[in-house]
XYZ file of C-alpha atoms in Angstrom:
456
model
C 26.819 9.455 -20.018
C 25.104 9.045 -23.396
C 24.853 12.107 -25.611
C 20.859 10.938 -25.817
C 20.658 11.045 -22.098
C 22.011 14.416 -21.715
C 19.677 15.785 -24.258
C 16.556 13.981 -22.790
C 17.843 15.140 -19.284
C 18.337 18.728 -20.531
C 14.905 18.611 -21.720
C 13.470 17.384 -18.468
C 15.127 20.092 -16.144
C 13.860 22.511 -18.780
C 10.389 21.957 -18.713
C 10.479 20.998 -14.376
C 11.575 23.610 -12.793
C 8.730 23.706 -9.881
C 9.994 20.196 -8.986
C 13.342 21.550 -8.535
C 11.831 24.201 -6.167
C 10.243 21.961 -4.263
C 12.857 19.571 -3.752
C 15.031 21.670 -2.840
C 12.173 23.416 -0.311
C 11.431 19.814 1.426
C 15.374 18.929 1.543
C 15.935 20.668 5.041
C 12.791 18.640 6.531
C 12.737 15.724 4.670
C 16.014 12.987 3.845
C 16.651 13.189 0.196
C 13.345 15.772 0.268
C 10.975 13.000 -0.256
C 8.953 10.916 1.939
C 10.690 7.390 0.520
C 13.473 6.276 -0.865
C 11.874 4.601 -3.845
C 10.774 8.463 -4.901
C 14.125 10.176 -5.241
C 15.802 9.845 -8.692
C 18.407 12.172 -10.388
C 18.568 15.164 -11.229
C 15.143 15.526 -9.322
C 11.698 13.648 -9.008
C 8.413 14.891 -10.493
C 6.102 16.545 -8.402
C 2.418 15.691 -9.005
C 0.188 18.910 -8.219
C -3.435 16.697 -9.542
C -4.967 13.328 -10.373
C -7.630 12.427 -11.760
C -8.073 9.375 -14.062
C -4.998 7.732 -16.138
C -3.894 11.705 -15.896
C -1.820 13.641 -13.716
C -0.246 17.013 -13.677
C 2.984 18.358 -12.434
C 3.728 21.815 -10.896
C 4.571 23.097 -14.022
C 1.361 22.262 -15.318
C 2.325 19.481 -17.722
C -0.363 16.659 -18.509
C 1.032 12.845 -18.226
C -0.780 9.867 -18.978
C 0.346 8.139 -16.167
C 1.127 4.183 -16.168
C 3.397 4.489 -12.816
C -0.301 4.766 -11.075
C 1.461 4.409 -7.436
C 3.913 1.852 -8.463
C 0.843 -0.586 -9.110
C -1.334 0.250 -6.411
C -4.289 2.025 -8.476
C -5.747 -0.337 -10.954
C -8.879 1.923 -10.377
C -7.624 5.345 -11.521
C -6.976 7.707 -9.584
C -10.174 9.568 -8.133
C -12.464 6.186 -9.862
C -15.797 8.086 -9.017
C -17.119 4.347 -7.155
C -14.475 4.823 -4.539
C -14.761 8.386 -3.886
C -18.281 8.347 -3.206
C -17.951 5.403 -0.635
C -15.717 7.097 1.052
C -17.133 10.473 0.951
C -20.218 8.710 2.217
C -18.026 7.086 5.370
C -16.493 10.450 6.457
C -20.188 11.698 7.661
C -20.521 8.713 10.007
C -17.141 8.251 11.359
C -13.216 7.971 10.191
C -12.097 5.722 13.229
C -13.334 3.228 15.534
C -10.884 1.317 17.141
C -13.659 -0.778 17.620
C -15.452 -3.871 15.175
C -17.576 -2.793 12.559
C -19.759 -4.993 9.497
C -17.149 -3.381 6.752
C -14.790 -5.839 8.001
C -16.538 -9.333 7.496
C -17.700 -7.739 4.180
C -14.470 -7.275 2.747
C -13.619 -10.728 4.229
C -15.928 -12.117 2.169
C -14.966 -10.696 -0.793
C -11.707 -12.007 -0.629
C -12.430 -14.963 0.844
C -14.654 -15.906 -2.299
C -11.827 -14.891 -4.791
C -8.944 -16.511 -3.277
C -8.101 -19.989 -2.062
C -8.344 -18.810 1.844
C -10.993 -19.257 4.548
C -9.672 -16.660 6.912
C -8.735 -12.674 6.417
C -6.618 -10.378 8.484
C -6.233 -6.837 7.554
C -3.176 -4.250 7.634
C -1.888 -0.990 6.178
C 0.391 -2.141 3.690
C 2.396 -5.010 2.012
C 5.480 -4.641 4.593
C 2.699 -4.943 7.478
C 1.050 -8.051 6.060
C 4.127 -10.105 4.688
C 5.728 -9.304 8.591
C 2.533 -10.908 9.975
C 2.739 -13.823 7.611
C 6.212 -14.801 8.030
C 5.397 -14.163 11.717
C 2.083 -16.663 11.414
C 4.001 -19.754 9.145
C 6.650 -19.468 12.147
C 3.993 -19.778 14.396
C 2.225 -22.313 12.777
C 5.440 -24.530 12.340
C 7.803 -23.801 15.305
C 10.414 -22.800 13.322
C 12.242 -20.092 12.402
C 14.017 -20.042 9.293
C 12.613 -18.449 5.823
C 13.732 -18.596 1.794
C 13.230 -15.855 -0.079
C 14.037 -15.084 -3.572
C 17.615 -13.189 -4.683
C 16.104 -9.695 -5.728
C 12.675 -10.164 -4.342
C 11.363 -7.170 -2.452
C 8.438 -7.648 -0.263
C 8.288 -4.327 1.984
C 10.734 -3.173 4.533
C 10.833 -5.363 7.638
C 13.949 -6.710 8.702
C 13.330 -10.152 8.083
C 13.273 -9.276 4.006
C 15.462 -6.756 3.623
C 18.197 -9.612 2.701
C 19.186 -9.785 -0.511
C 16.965 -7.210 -2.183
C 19.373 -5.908 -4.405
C 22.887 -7.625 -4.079
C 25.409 -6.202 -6.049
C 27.658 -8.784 -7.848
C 30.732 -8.246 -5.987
C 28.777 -9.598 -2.372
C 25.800 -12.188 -3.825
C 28.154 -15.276 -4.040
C 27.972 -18.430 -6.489
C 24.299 -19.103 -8.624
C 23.382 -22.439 -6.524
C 24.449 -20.997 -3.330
C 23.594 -16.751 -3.381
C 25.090 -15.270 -0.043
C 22.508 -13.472 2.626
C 23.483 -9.679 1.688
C 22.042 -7.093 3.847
C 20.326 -4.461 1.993
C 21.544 -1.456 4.662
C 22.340 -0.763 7.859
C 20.682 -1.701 11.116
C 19.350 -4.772 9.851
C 20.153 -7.578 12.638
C 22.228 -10.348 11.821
C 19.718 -12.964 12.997
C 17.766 -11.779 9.790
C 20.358 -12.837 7.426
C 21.278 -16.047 9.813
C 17.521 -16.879 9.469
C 16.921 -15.983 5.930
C 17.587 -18.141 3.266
C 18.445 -17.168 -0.117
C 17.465 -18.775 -3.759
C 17.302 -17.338 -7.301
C 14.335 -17.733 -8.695
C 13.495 -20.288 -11.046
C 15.902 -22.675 -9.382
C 14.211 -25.415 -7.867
C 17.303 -27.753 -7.114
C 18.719 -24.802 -4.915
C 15.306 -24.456 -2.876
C 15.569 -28.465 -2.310
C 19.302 -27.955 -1.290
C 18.387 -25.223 1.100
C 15.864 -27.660 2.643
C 17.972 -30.514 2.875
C 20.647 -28.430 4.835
C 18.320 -27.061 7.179
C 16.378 -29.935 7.964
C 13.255 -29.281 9.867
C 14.246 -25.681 10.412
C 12.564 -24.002 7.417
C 8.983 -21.858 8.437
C 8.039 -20.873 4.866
C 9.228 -19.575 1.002
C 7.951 -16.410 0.664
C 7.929 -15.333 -3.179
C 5.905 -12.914 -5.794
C 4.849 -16.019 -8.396
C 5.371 -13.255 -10.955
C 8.940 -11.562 -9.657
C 8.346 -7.672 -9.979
C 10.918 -6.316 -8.404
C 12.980 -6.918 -11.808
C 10.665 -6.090 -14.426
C 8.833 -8.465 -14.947
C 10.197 -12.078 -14.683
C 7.874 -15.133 -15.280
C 8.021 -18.241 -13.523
C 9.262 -21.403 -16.161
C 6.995 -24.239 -16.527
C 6.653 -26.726 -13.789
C 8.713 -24.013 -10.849
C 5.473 -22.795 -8.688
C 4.218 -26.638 -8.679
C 7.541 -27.642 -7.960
C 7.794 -25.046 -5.035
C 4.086 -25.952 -4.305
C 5.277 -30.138 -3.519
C 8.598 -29.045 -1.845
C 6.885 -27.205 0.635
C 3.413 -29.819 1.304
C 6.604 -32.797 1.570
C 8.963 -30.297 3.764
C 5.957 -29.410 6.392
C 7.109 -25.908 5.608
C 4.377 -22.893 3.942
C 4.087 -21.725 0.791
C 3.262 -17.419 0.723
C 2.413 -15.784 -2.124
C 3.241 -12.139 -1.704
C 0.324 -11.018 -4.094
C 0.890 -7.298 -3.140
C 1.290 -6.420 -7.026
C -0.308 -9.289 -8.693
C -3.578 -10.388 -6.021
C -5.445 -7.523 -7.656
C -4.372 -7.298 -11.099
C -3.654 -10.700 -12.578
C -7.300 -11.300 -12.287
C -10.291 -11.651 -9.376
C -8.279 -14.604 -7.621
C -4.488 -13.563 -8.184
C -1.423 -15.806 -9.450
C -3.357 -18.674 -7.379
C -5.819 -18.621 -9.643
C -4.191 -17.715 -12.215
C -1.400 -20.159 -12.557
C -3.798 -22.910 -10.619
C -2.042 -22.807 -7.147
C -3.050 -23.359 -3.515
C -0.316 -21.020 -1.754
C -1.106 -21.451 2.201
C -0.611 -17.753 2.774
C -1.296 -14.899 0.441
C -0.450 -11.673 1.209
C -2.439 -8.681 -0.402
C -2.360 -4.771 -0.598
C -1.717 -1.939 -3.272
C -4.364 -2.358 -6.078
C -7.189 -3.493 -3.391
C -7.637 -0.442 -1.799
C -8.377 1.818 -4.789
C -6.003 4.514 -3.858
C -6.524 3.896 -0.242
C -3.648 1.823 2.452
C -5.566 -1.366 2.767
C -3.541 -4.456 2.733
C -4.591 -8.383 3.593
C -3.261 -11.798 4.726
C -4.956 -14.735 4.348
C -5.118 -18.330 4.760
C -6.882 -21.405 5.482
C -8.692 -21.609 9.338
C -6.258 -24.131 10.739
C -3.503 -21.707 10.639
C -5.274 -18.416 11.046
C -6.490 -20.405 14.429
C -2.606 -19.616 15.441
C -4.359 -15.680 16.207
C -7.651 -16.912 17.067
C -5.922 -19.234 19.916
C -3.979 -16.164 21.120
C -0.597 -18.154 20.103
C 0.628 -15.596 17.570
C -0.061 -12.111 17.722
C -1.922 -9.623 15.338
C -3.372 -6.068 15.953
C -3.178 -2.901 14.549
C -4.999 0.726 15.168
C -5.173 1.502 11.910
C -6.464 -1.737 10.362
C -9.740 -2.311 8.984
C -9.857 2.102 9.369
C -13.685 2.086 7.955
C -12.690 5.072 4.869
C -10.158 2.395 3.996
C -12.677 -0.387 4.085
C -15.241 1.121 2.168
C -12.736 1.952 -0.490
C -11.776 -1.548 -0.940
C -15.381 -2.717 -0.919
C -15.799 -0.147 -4.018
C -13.034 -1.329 -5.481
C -13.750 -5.051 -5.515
C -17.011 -4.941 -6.294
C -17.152 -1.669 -8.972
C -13.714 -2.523 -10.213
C -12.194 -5.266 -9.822
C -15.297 -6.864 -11.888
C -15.679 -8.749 -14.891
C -16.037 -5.955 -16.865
C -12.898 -3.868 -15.835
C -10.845 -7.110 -15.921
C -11.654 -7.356 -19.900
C -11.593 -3.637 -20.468
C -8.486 -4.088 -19.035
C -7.167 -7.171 -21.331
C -8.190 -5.215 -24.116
C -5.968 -2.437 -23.186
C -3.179 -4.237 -22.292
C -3.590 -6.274 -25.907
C -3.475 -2.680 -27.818
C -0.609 -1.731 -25.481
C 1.321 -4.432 -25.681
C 0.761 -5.740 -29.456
C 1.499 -2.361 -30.440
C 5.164 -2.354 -28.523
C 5.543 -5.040 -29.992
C 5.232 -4.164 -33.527
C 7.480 -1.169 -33.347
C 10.119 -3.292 -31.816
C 9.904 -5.910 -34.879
C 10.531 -2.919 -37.404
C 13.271 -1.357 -35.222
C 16.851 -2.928 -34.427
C 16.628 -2.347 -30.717
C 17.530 -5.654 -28.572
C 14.205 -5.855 -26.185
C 11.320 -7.255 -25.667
C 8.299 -6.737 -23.759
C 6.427 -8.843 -21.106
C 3.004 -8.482 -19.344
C 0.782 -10.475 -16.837
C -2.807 -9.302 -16.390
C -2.662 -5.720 -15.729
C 1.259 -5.047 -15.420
C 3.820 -4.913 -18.498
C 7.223 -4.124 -19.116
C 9.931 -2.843 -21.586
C 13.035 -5.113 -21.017
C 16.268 -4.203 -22.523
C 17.621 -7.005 -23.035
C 18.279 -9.817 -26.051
C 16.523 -13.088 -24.405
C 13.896 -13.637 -21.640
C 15.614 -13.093 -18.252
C 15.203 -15.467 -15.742
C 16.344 -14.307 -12.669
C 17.653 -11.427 -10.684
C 21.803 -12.155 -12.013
C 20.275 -12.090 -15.503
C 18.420 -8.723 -14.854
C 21.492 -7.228 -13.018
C 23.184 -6.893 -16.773
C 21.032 -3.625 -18.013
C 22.212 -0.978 -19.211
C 20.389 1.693 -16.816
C 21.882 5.401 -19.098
C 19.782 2.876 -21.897
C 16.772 2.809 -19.393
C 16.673 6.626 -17.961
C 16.888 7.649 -21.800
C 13.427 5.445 -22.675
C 11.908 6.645 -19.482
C 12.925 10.476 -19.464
C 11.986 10.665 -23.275
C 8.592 8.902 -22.789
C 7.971 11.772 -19.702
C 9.431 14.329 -21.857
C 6.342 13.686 -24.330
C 3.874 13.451 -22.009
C 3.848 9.882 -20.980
C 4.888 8.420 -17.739
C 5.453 4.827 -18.929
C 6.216 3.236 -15.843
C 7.665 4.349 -12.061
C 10.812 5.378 -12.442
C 13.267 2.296 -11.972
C 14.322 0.034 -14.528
C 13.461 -3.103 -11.976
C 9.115 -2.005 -12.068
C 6.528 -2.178 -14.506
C 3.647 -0.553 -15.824
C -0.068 -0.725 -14.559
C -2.958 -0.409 -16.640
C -6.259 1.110 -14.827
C -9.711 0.840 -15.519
C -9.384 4.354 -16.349
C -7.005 4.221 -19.163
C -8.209 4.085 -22.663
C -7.307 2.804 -26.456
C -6.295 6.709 -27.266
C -4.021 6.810 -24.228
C -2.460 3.718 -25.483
C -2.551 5.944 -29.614
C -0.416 8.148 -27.581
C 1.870 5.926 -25.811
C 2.971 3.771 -28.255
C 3.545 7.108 -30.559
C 5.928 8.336 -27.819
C 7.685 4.807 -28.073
C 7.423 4.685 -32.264
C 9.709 8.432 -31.773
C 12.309 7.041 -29.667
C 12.714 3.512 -30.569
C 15.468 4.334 -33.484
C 17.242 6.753 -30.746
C 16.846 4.119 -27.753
C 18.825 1.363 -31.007
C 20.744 3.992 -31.912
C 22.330 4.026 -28.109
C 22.483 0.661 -27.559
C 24.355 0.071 -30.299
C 27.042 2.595 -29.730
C 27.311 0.739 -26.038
C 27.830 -2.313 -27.294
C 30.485 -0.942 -29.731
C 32.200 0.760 -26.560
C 31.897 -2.012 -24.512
C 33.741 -4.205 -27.049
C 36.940 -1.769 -27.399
């Protein structure tokens, strides 16, 4: 371990001891102490005792500007006052139905007139909604095979849990990844029936095709892959996966979980000028709330209607939930917070970038609509093999000395991103980048005396 590590570490455990407690209090009840995987990091994870705004507080009582934000899913702040009221209105008339109610057509509507789709059914999450699309395009086409991307993660269903995170030893040759589980108790009719491409590699989606001929449901994909930063797609690869599908008779679903909300009011489709035939939505929609969303055109949402593929859920279209998406689209998701937003994001970003032009560290930084990233690396990745190659001690030191002066500059994980909110504000970016600016040199410093190591 890196002698900048331990210190930033040290510092950490010094100043978090509540968290300690309480991890160590939940351990007994809880696996790992914590109520998901993605939450448990080393030595400990932070325990949030408040939110309110871009701001949160730990149970020591430190103040963090946070950028983690629910790994994406609060674009609105936490608390946005627009959201709380709707809801606090909705808890005087009822919290369940079970039953229809107008909240549902309204949100419908909403998305119906941001998005390319005619039809909208609702869930609880992203792993609900991209297992009822995959489920649907099956449906729809009669088969049963999917693609997905090497290192894409969208939710925890069986049929995606392949390939997630491969480690090199198990994910096979570039043109041809293998189908790695990503744990036990995953079937093997999962990996027999999902397909596996890197992303940005068009010739190995057509190969795929061509050796599964008439077999192939759908390609399910973020068009901005998250789940490793944040990895763009090159010039020409959506539209490319956009005429492989129409010409294969196979459906194209964008998992728009992280980016349906925050690349702008109609998502990547919009935003890169793509029809997908399924989008999936969830996280920043609800405004703190679990709403989530799958959509598509009538013709293959009449798969439901026609009782031929099955949907339902108690806890879908929950009317708190509803009303806290309606907020949210229509008192955040707005012009206005979109170029508040922008501006943010320009301060935020520009300003990253400046400090890394005057410092010798090997980075650089990337950002779509509301998300950004620090990537540690000395070119653009372009897929999950490239991102496999960073250093994560070089990571946990930018991320553990950005907590350690108040700023939580992303979730913890080198493969996420940060989120700005409507919330945040040019002096929480002042303080940001002035954490950054003090450990730029250090973060150099360290990756320099790895590379030195490396080459002995």
């Amino acid at each position: 371990m890196h002698k900048l590590l331990e210190k930033e570490l040290a510092t950490f455990e010094a100043r978090t001891p509540a968290s300690r407690a309480a991890l160590k209090r939940a351990e007994p009840r809880l696996p790992l102490g914590v109520a998901s995987n993605f939450r448990s990091y080393e030595p400990w994870p932070l325990f949030v005792k408040d939110a309110k705004g871009a701001h949160i507080h730990d149970l020591d009582g430190h103040e963090y500007i946070d950028f983690n934000l629910c790994f994406g899913a609060l674009m609105a702040g936490h608390c946005h006052p627009a959201v709380v009221k709707a809801v606090q209105e909705r808890l005087e008339i009822g919290t369940m139905y079970g039953m229809p109610h107008t909240l549902e057509y309204e949100l419908a509507e909403e998305i119906c007139q941001r998005f390319p789709v005619e039809q909208v059914r609702f869930g609880s999450s992203g792993t609900e909604v991209t297992m009822h699309a995959i489920r649907l395009a099956r449906g729809f086409t009669g088969r049963d095979k999917i693609i997905k991307m090497e290192g894409g993660y969208h939710g925890v269903h069986n049929d995606v849990l392949v390939s997630m995170k491969p480690s090199a030893n198990l994910y096979g040759p570039p043109e041809r990844p293998t189908q790695v589980s990503a744990g036990g108790g995953i079937p093997h009719d999962s990996l027999k029936n999902t397909l596996i491409a890197q992303f940005n590699d068009l010739d190995a989606v057509r190969r795929l095709f061509a050796e599964n001929p008439k077999q192939i449901a759908a390609l399910i994909l973020e068009p901005i892959m998250m789940n490793i930063g944040i990895c763009m797609p090159e010039p020409g690869y959506l539209e490319g996966l956009r005429e492989i599908c129409t010409n294969e008779g196979a459906l194209l679903i964008f998992d728009e979980v992280k980016t349906g909300a925050k690349l702008g009011p109609g998502g990547a489709c919009e935003y890169f000028n793509i029809k997908a035939d399924i989008v999936t939505l969830a996280k920043s929609i609800g405004g703190g709330f679990p709403l989530a969303a799958f959509a598509s055109s009538k013709a293959v949402m009449d798969m439901i209607a026609q009782q031929k593929v099955f949907h339902a859920g108690t806890y879908a279209t929950n009317p708190l939930v509803m009303a806290a998406g309606l907020a949210t689209f229509r008192e955040v998701l707005t012009p206005e917070g979109y170029a508040h937003i922008a501006t943010i994001s320009d301060a935020l970003v520009g300003g990253y970038r400046q400090i890394l032009a005057k410092s010798s560290l090997e980075a650089y930084v990337e950002s779509a609509g509301a998300n950004g990233a620090l990537l540690l690396y000395p070119k653009k990745i372009k897929n999950y093999r490239e991102w496999l190659t960073v250093d994560p001690d070089l990571w946990r030191i930018y991320w553990f000395g950005m907590l350690n002066q108040g700023v939580m500059a992303q979730p913890f994980w080198w493969d996420e991103q940060w989120t700005i909110s409507v919330a945040h504000t040019l002096r929480d970016v002042d303080q940001h980048l002035s954490a950054f600016e003090k450990i730029a040199p250090a973060l150099a410093q360290a990756q320099e005396e790895t590379t030195v190591q490396a080459a002995k």
